Amino acid sequence: MAQIKPMGKLKQRWGITSNLQMAVIFVVFAINGTLSAEISKFLMGLMHISKENTALYFYYPLLLILVLPLYPFLLMVFGYLFGQSAFFFPFAKKMLRSIGLGFIFGQKKTP
């Protein structure tokens, strides 16, 4: 029996066919994570909320509250721009449903 390498398992789980596609997906995740955090920090700056003038126990939860809904939307945008919308759209929809924003896409149809 042939042994499947860790990246092979991930490719199989995600339904990815090539190493290039996997590299593009990793790049999209990296760009998206960084950009969503930076946009959230920018929005907090517009509200005059910073580490210097806000208690850390308030600052970080607020930052997370801003990042969580922003992340899946940006994931769909960058997934589309990098030609991987077939992978990222279901991923982002599942993420939005799990944080309670699934109503954006309507009811999930049951067979």
Coordinates of C-alpha atoms in Angstrom, one line a residue, residues 41-42 44-60 62-63:
K41 CA -7.3 47.8 12.7
F42 CA -8.0 50.7 10.3
M44 CA -10.9 50.7 14.8
G45 CA -8.6 53.7 14.2
L46 CA -11.5 55.5 12.6
M47 CA -13.4 54.9 15.8
H48 CA -10.4 56.2 17.8
I49 CA -9.8 52.8 19.4
S50 CA -6.2 51.8 19.8
K51 CA -4.1 49.8 22.2
E52 CA -2.9 53.0 23.8
N53 CA -6.3 54.3 24.8
T54 CA -8.3 51.1 25.3
A55 CA -7.9 48.3 27.8
L56 CA -6.5 45.2 26.1
Y57 CA -9.4 43.0 27.4
F58 CA -11.7 45.3 25.4
Y59 CA -9.4 46.0 22.4
Y60 CA -8.8 42.4 21.3
L62 CA -13.5 44.1 19.5
L63 CA -10.8 43.4 16.9

